[in-house]
mmCIF file of C-alpha atoms and ligand atoms in Angstrom:
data_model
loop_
_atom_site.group_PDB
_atom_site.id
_atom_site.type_symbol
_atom_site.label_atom_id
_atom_site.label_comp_id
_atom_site.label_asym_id
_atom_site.label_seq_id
_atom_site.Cartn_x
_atom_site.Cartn_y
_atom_site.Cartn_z
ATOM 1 C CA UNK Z 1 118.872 87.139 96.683
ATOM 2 C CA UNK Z 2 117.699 90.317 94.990
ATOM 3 C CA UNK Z 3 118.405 93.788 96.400
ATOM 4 C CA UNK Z 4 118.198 97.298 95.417
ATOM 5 C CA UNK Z 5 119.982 100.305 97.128
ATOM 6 C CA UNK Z 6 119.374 103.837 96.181
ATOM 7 C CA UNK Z 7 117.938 102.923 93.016
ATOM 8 C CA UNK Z 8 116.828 105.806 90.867
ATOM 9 C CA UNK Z 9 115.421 105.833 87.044
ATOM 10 C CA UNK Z 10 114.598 108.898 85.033
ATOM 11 C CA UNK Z 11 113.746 108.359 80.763
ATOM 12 C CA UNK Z 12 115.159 111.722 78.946
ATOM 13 C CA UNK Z 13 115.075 113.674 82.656
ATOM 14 C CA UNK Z 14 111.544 111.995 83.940
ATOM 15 C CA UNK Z 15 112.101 110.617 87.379
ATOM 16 C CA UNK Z 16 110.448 107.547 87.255
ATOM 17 C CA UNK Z 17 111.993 105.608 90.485
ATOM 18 C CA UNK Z 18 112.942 107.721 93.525
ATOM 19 C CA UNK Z 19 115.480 105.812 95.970
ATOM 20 C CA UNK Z 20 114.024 102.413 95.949
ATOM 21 C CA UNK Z 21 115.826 99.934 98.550
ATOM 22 C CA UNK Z 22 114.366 96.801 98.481
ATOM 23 C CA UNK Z 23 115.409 93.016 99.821
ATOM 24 C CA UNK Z 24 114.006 90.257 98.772
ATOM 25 C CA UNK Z 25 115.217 87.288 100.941
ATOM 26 C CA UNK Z 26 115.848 83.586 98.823
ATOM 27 C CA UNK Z 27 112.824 81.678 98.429
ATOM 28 C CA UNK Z 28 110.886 84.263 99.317
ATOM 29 C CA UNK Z 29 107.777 86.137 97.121
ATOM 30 C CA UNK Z 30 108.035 89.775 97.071
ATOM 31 C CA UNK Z 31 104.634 91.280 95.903
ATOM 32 C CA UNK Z 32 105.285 94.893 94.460
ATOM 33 C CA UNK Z 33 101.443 96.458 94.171
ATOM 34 C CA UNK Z 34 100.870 100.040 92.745
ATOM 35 C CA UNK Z 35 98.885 101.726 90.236
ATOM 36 C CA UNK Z 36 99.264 101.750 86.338
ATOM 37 C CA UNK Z 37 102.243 104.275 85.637
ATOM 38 C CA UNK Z 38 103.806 104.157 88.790
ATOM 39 C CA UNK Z 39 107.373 102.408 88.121
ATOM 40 C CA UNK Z 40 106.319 98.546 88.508
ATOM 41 C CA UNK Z 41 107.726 97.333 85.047
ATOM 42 C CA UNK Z 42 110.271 99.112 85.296
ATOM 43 C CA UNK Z 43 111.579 97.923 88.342
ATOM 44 C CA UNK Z 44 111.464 94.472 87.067
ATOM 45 C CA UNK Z 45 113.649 95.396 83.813
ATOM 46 C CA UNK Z 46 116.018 96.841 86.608
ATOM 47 C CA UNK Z 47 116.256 93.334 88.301
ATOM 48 C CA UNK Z 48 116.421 91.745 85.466
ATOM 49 C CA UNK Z 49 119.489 94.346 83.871
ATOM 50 C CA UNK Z 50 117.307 95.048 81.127
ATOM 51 C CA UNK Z 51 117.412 98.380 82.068
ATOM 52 C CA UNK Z 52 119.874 100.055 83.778
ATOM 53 C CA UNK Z 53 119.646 102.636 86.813
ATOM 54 C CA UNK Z 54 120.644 106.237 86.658
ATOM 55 C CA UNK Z 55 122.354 106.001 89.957
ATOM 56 C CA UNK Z 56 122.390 103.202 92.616
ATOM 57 C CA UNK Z 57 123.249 99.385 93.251
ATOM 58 C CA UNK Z 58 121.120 96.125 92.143
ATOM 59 C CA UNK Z 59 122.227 93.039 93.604
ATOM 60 C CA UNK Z 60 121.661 90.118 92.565
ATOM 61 C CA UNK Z 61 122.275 86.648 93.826
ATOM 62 C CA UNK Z 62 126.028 88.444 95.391
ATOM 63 C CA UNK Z 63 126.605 89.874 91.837
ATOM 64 C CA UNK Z 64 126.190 94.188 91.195
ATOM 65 C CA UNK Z 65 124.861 93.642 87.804
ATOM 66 C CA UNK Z 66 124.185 97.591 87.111
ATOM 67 C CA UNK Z 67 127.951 97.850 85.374
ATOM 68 C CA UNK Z 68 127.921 94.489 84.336
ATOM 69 C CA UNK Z 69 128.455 94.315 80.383
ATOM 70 C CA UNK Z 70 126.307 92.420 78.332
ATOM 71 C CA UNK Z 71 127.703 88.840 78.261
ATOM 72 C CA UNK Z 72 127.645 89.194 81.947
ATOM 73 C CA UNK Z 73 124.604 89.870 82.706
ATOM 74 C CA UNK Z 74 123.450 86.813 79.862
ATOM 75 C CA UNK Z 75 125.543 84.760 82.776
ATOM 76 C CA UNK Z 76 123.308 86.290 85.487
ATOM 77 C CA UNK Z 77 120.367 85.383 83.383
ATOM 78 C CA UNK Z 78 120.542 82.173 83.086
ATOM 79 C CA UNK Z 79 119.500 82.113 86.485
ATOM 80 C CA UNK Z 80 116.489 84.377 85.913
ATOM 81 C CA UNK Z 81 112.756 83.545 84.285
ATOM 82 C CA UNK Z 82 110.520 86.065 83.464
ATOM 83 C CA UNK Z 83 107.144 85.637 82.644
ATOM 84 C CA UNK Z 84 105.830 89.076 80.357
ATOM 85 C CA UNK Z 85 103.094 91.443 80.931
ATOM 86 C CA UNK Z 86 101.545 89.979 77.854
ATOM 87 C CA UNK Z 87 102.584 86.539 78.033
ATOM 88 C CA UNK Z 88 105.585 87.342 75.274
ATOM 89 C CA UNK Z 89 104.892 84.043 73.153
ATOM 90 C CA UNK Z 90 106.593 83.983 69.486
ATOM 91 C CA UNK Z 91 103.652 83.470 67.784
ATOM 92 C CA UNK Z 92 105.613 81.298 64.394
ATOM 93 C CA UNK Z 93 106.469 78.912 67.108
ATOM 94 C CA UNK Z 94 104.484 75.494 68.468
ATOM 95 C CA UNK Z 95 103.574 75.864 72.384
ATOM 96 C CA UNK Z 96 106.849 72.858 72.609
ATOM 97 C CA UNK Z 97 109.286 75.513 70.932
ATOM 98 C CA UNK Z 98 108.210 78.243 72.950
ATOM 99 C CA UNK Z 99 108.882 76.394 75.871
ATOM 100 C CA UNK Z 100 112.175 75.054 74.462
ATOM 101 C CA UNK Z 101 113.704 77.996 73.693
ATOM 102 C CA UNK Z 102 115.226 79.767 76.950
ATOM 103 C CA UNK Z 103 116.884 75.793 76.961
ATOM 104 C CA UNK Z 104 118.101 76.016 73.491
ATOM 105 C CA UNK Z 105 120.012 79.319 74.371
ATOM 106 C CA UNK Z 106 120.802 79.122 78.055
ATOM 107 C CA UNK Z 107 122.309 75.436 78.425
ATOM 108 C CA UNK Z 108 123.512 72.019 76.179
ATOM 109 C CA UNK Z 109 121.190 69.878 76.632
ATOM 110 C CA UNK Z 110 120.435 67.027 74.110
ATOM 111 C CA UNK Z 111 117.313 66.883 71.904
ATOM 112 C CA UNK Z 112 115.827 64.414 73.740
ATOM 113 C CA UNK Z 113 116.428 66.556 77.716
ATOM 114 C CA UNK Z 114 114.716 69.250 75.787
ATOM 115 C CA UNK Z 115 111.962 67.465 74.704
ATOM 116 C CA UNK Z 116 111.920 65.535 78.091
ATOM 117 C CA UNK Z 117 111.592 69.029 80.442
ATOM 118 C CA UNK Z 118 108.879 70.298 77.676
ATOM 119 C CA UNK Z 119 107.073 67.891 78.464
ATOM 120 C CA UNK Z 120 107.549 68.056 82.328
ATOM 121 C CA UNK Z 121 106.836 71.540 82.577
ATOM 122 C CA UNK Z 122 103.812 71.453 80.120
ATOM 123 C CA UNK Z 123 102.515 68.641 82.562
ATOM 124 C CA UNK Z 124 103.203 71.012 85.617
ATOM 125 C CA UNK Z 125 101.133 73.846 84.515
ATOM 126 C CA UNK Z 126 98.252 71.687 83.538
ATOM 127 C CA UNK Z 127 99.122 71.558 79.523
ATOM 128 C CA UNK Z 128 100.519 68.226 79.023
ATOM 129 C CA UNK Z 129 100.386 67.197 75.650
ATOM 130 C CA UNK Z 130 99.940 70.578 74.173
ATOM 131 C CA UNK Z 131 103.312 70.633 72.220
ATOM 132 C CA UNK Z 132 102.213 71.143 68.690
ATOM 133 C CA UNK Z 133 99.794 73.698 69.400
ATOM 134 C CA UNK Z 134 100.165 77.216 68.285
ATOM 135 C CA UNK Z 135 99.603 80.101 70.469
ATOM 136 C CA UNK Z 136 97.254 81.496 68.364
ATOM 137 C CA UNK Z 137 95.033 78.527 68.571
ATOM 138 C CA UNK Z 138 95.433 79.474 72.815
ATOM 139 C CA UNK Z 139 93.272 81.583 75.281
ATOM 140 C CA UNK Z 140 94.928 84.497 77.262
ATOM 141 C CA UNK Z 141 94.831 82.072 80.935
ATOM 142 C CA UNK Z 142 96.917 79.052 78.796
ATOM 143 C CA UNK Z 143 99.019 81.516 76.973
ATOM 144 C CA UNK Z 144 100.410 82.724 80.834
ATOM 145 C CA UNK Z 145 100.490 79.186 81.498
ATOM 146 C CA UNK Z 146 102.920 78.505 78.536
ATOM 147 C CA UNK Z 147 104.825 81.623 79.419
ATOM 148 C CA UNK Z 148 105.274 80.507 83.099
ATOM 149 C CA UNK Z 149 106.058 76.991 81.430
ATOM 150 C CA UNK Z 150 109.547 78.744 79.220
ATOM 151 C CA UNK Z 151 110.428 80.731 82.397
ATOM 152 C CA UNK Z 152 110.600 77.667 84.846
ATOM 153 C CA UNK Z 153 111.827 75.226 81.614
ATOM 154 C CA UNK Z 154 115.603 76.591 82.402
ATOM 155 C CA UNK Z 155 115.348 76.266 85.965
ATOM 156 C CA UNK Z 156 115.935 79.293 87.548
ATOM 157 C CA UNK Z 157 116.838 80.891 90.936
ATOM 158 C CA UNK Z 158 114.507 83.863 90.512
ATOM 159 C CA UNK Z 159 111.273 84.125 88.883
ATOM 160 C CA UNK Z 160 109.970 87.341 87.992
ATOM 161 C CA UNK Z 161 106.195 88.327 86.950
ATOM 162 C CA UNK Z 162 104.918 91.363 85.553
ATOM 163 C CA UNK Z 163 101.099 91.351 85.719
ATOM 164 C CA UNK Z 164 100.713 87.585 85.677
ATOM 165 C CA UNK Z 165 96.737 87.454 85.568
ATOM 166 C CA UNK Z 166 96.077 90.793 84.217
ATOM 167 C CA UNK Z 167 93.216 90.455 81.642
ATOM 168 C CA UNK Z 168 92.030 86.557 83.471
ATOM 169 C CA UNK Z 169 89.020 85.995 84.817
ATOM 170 C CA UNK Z 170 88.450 85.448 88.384
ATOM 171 C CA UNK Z 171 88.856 81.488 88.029
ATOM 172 C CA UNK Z 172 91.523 81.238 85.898
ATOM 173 C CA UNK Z 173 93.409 83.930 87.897
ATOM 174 C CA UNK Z 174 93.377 81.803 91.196
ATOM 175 C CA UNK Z 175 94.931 79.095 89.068
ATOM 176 C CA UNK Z 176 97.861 81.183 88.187
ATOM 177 C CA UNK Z 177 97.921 81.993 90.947
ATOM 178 C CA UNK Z 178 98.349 78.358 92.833
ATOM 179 C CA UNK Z 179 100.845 77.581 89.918
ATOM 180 C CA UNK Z 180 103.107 80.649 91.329
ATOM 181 C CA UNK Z 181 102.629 79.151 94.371
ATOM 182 C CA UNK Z 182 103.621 75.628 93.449
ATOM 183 C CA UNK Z 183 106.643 76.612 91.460
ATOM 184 C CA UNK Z 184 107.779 78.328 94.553
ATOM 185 C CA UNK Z 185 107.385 75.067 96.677
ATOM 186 C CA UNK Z 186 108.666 72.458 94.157
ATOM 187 C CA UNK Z 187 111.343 74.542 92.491
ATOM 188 C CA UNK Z 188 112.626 76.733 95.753
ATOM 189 C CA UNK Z 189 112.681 79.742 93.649
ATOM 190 C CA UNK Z 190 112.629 83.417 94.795
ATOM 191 C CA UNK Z 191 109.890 85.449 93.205
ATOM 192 C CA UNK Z 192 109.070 89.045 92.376
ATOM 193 C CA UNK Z 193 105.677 89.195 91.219
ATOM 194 C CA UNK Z 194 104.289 92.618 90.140
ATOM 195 C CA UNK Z 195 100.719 93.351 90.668
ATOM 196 C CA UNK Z 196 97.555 95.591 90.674
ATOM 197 C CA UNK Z 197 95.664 92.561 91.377
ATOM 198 C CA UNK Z 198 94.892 92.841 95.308
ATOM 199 C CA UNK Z 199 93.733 89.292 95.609
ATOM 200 C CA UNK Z 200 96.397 88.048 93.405
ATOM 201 C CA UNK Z 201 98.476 89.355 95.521
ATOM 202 C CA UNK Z 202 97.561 88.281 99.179
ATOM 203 C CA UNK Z 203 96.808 84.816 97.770
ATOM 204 C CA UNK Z 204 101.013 84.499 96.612
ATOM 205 C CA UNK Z 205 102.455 87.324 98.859
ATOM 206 C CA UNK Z 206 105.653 86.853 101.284
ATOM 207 C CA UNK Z 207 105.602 89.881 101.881
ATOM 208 C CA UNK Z 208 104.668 93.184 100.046
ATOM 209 C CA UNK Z 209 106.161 96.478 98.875
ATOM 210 C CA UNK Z 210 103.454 99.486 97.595
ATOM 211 C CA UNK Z 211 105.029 102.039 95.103
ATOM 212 C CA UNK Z 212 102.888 104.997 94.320
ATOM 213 C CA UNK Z 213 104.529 107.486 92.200
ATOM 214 C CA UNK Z 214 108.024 105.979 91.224
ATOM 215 C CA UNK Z 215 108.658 105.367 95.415
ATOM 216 C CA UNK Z 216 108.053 102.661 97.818
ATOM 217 C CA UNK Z 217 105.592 104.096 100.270
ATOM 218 C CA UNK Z 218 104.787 101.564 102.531
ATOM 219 C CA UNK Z 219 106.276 97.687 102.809
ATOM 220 C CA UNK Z 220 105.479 94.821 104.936
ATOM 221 C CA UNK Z 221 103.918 91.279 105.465
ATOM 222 C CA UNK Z 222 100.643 90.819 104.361
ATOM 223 C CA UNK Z 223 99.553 91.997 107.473
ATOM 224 C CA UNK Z 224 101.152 94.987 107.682
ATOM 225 C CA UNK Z 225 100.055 95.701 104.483
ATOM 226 C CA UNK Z 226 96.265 94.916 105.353
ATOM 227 C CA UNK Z 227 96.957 97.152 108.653
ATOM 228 C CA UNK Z 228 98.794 100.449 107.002
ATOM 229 C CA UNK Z 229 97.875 103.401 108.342
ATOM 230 C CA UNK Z 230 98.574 105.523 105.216
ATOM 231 C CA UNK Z 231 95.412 106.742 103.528
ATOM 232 C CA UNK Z 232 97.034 105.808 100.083
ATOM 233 C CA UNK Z 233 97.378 101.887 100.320
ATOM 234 C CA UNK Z 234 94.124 101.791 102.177
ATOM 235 C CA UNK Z 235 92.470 103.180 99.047
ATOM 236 C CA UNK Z 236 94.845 101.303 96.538
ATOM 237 C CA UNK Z 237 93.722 97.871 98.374
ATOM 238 C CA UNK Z 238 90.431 98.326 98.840
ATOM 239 C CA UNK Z 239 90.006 99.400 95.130
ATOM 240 C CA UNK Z 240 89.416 102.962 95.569
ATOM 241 C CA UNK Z 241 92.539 104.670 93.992
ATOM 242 C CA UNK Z 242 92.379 106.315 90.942
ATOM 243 C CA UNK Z 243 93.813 103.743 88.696
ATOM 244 C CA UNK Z 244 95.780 105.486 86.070
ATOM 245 C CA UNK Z 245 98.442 108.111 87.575
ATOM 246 C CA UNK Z 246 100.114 108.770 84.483
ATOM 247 C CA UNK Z 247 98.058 112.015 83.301
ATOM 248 C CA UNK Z 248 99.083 113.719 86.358
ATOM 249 C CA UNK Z 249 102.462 113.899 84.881
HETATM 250 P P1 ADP J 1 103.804 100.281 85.632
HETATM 251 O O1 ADP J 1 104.406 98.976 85.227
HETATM 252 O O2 ADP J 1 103.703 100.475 87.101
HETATM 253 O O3 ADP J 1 102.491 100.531 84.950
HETATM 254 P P2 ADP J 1 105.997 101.416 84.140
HETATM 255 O O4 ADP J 1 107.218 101.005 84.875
HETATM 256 O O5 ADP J 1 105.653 100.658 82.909
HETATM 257 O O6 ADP J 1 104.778 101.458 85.155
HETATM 258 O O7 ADP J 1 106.121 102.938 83.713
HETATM 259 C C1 ADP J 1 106.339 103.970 84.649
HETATM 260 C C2 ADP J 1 106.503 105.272 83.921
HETATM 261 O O8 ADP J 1 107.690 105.241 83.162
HETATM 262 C C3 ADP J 1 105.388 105.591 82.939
HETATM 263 O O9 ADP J 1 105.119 106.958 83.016
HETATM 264 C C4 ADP J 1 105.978 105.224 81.614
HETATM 265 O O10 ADP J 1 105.406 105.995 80.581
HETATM 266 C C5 ADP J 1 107.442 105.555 81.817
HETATM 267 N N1 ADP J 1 108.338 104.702 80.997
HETATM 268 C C6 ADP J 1 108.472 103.369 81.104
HETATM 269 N N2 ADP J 1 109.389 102.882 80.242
HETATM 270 C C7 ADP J 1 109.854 103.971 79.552
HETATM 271 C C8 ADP J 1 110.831 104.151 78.510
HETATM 272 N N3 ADP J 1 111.518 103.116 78.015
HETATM 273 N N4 ADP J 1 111.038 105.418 78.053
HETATM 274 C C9 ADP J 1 110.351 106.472 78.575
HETATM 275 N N5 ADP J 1 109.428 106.367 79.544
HETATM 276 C C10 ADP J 1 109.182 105.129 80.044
HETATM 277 MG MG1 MG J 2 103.661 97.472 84.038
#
């Protein structure tokens, strides 16, 4: 469904991805683990052509999208939800609208559809009746729910998530992280979710890739992961890695 060959990324001459090839089957969830700095959002923005790569392919669903012009890759998009580092909500808008709006733009339904899959999708991530509310009025745990509410509201192919419980408690992290879970199951969707969560990430993972540095060092199941014999993921999943990389740059 998704995959990368040769991918690099510099900013202004910073290498920031070395030769990432990745494959992440359909209906699969790809866990991509790593420390703060080392390439994870911006491997997403690749996926998602938000970004594109200084040299290699991105594949998507059969489609290279790293040439593809703009209207083109809205097309591919369509098929895509992402759910934001820091849940991404438009703040002037009621919890309904947010969740309304990748439908208002990416298909024709009527009023009353829209309306209809708000409502379905609000039920689904444990919000039902929470239309008129504004995200201010919201704590950070619903806010992701919302956000995870608009990506799956358009029903996509591939759902993408960049730090989905970052900044959750404990308890309202292992709900996130059943509702990745159960949008998987219901909805069949592939998933990339981005993490430095460790048990975030065993409790959703497929499988899992570790970059360190802007390059994929080690990738597996959840065993292999658990089993690596390089030094570096050991410390990165039992906690003990330095967690910010960037000053070394
Ligand atoms: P992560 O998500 O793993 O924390 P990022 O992908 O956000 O890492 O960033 C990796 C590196 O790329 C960081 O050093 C960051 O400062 C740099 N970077 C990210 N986006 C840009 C950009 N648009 N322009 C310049 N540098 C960037
Ligand atoms: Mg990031």
């Amino acid at each position: 469904m998704i995959k990368l060959e040769h991918v690099n990324m510099s900013f202004r001459g910073n290498q920031i991805l070395a030769d990432i090839n990745l494959e992440i089957a359909e209906g699969e969830t790809m866990v991509i683990i790593g420390p703060s700095g080392s390439g994870k959002s911006t491997l997403l923005r690749l996926m998602i052509g938000l970004l594109k790569p200084s040299s290699g392919q991105i594949w998507v669903n059969g489609r290279e999208i790293s040439g593809l012009p703009e209207d083109a890759l809205n097309e591919v998009r369509k098929n895509m939800g992402m759910v934001f580092q820091y849940s991404a909500l438009f703040d002037s808008m009621t919890v309904g609208e947010n969740v309304a709006f990748g439908l208002r733009q990416h298909t024709d339904k009527s009023e009353q559809e829209i309306a209809d899959t708000v409502e379905q999708m609000l039920t689904m991530v444990g919000l039902a009746g929470q239309q008129n509310v504004m995200p201010g009025e919201l704590s950070g745990g619903m806010k992701k729910r919302v956000s995870l509410a608009r990506a799956i509201a358009i029903n996509p192919a591939i759902v993408l998530y960049d730090e989905p419980t970052a900044g959750l408690d404990p308890i309202m992290s292992s709900v996130i992280d059943r509702l990745i879970n159960d949008t998987k199951k219901m909805l069949k969707v592939t998933s990339v979710v981005v993490t430095h969560d460790m048990p975030s990430a065993f409790n959703v993972a497929d499988r899992i890739a570790m970059i360190y540095d802007g390059s994929i060092i080690e990738q597996g199941t959840v065993d292999d992961i658990r089993r690596s014999d390089n030094p570096i993921v050991q410390q990165f999943i039992h906690g003990l890695l330095q967690p910010d990389i960037r000053e070394r740059r």
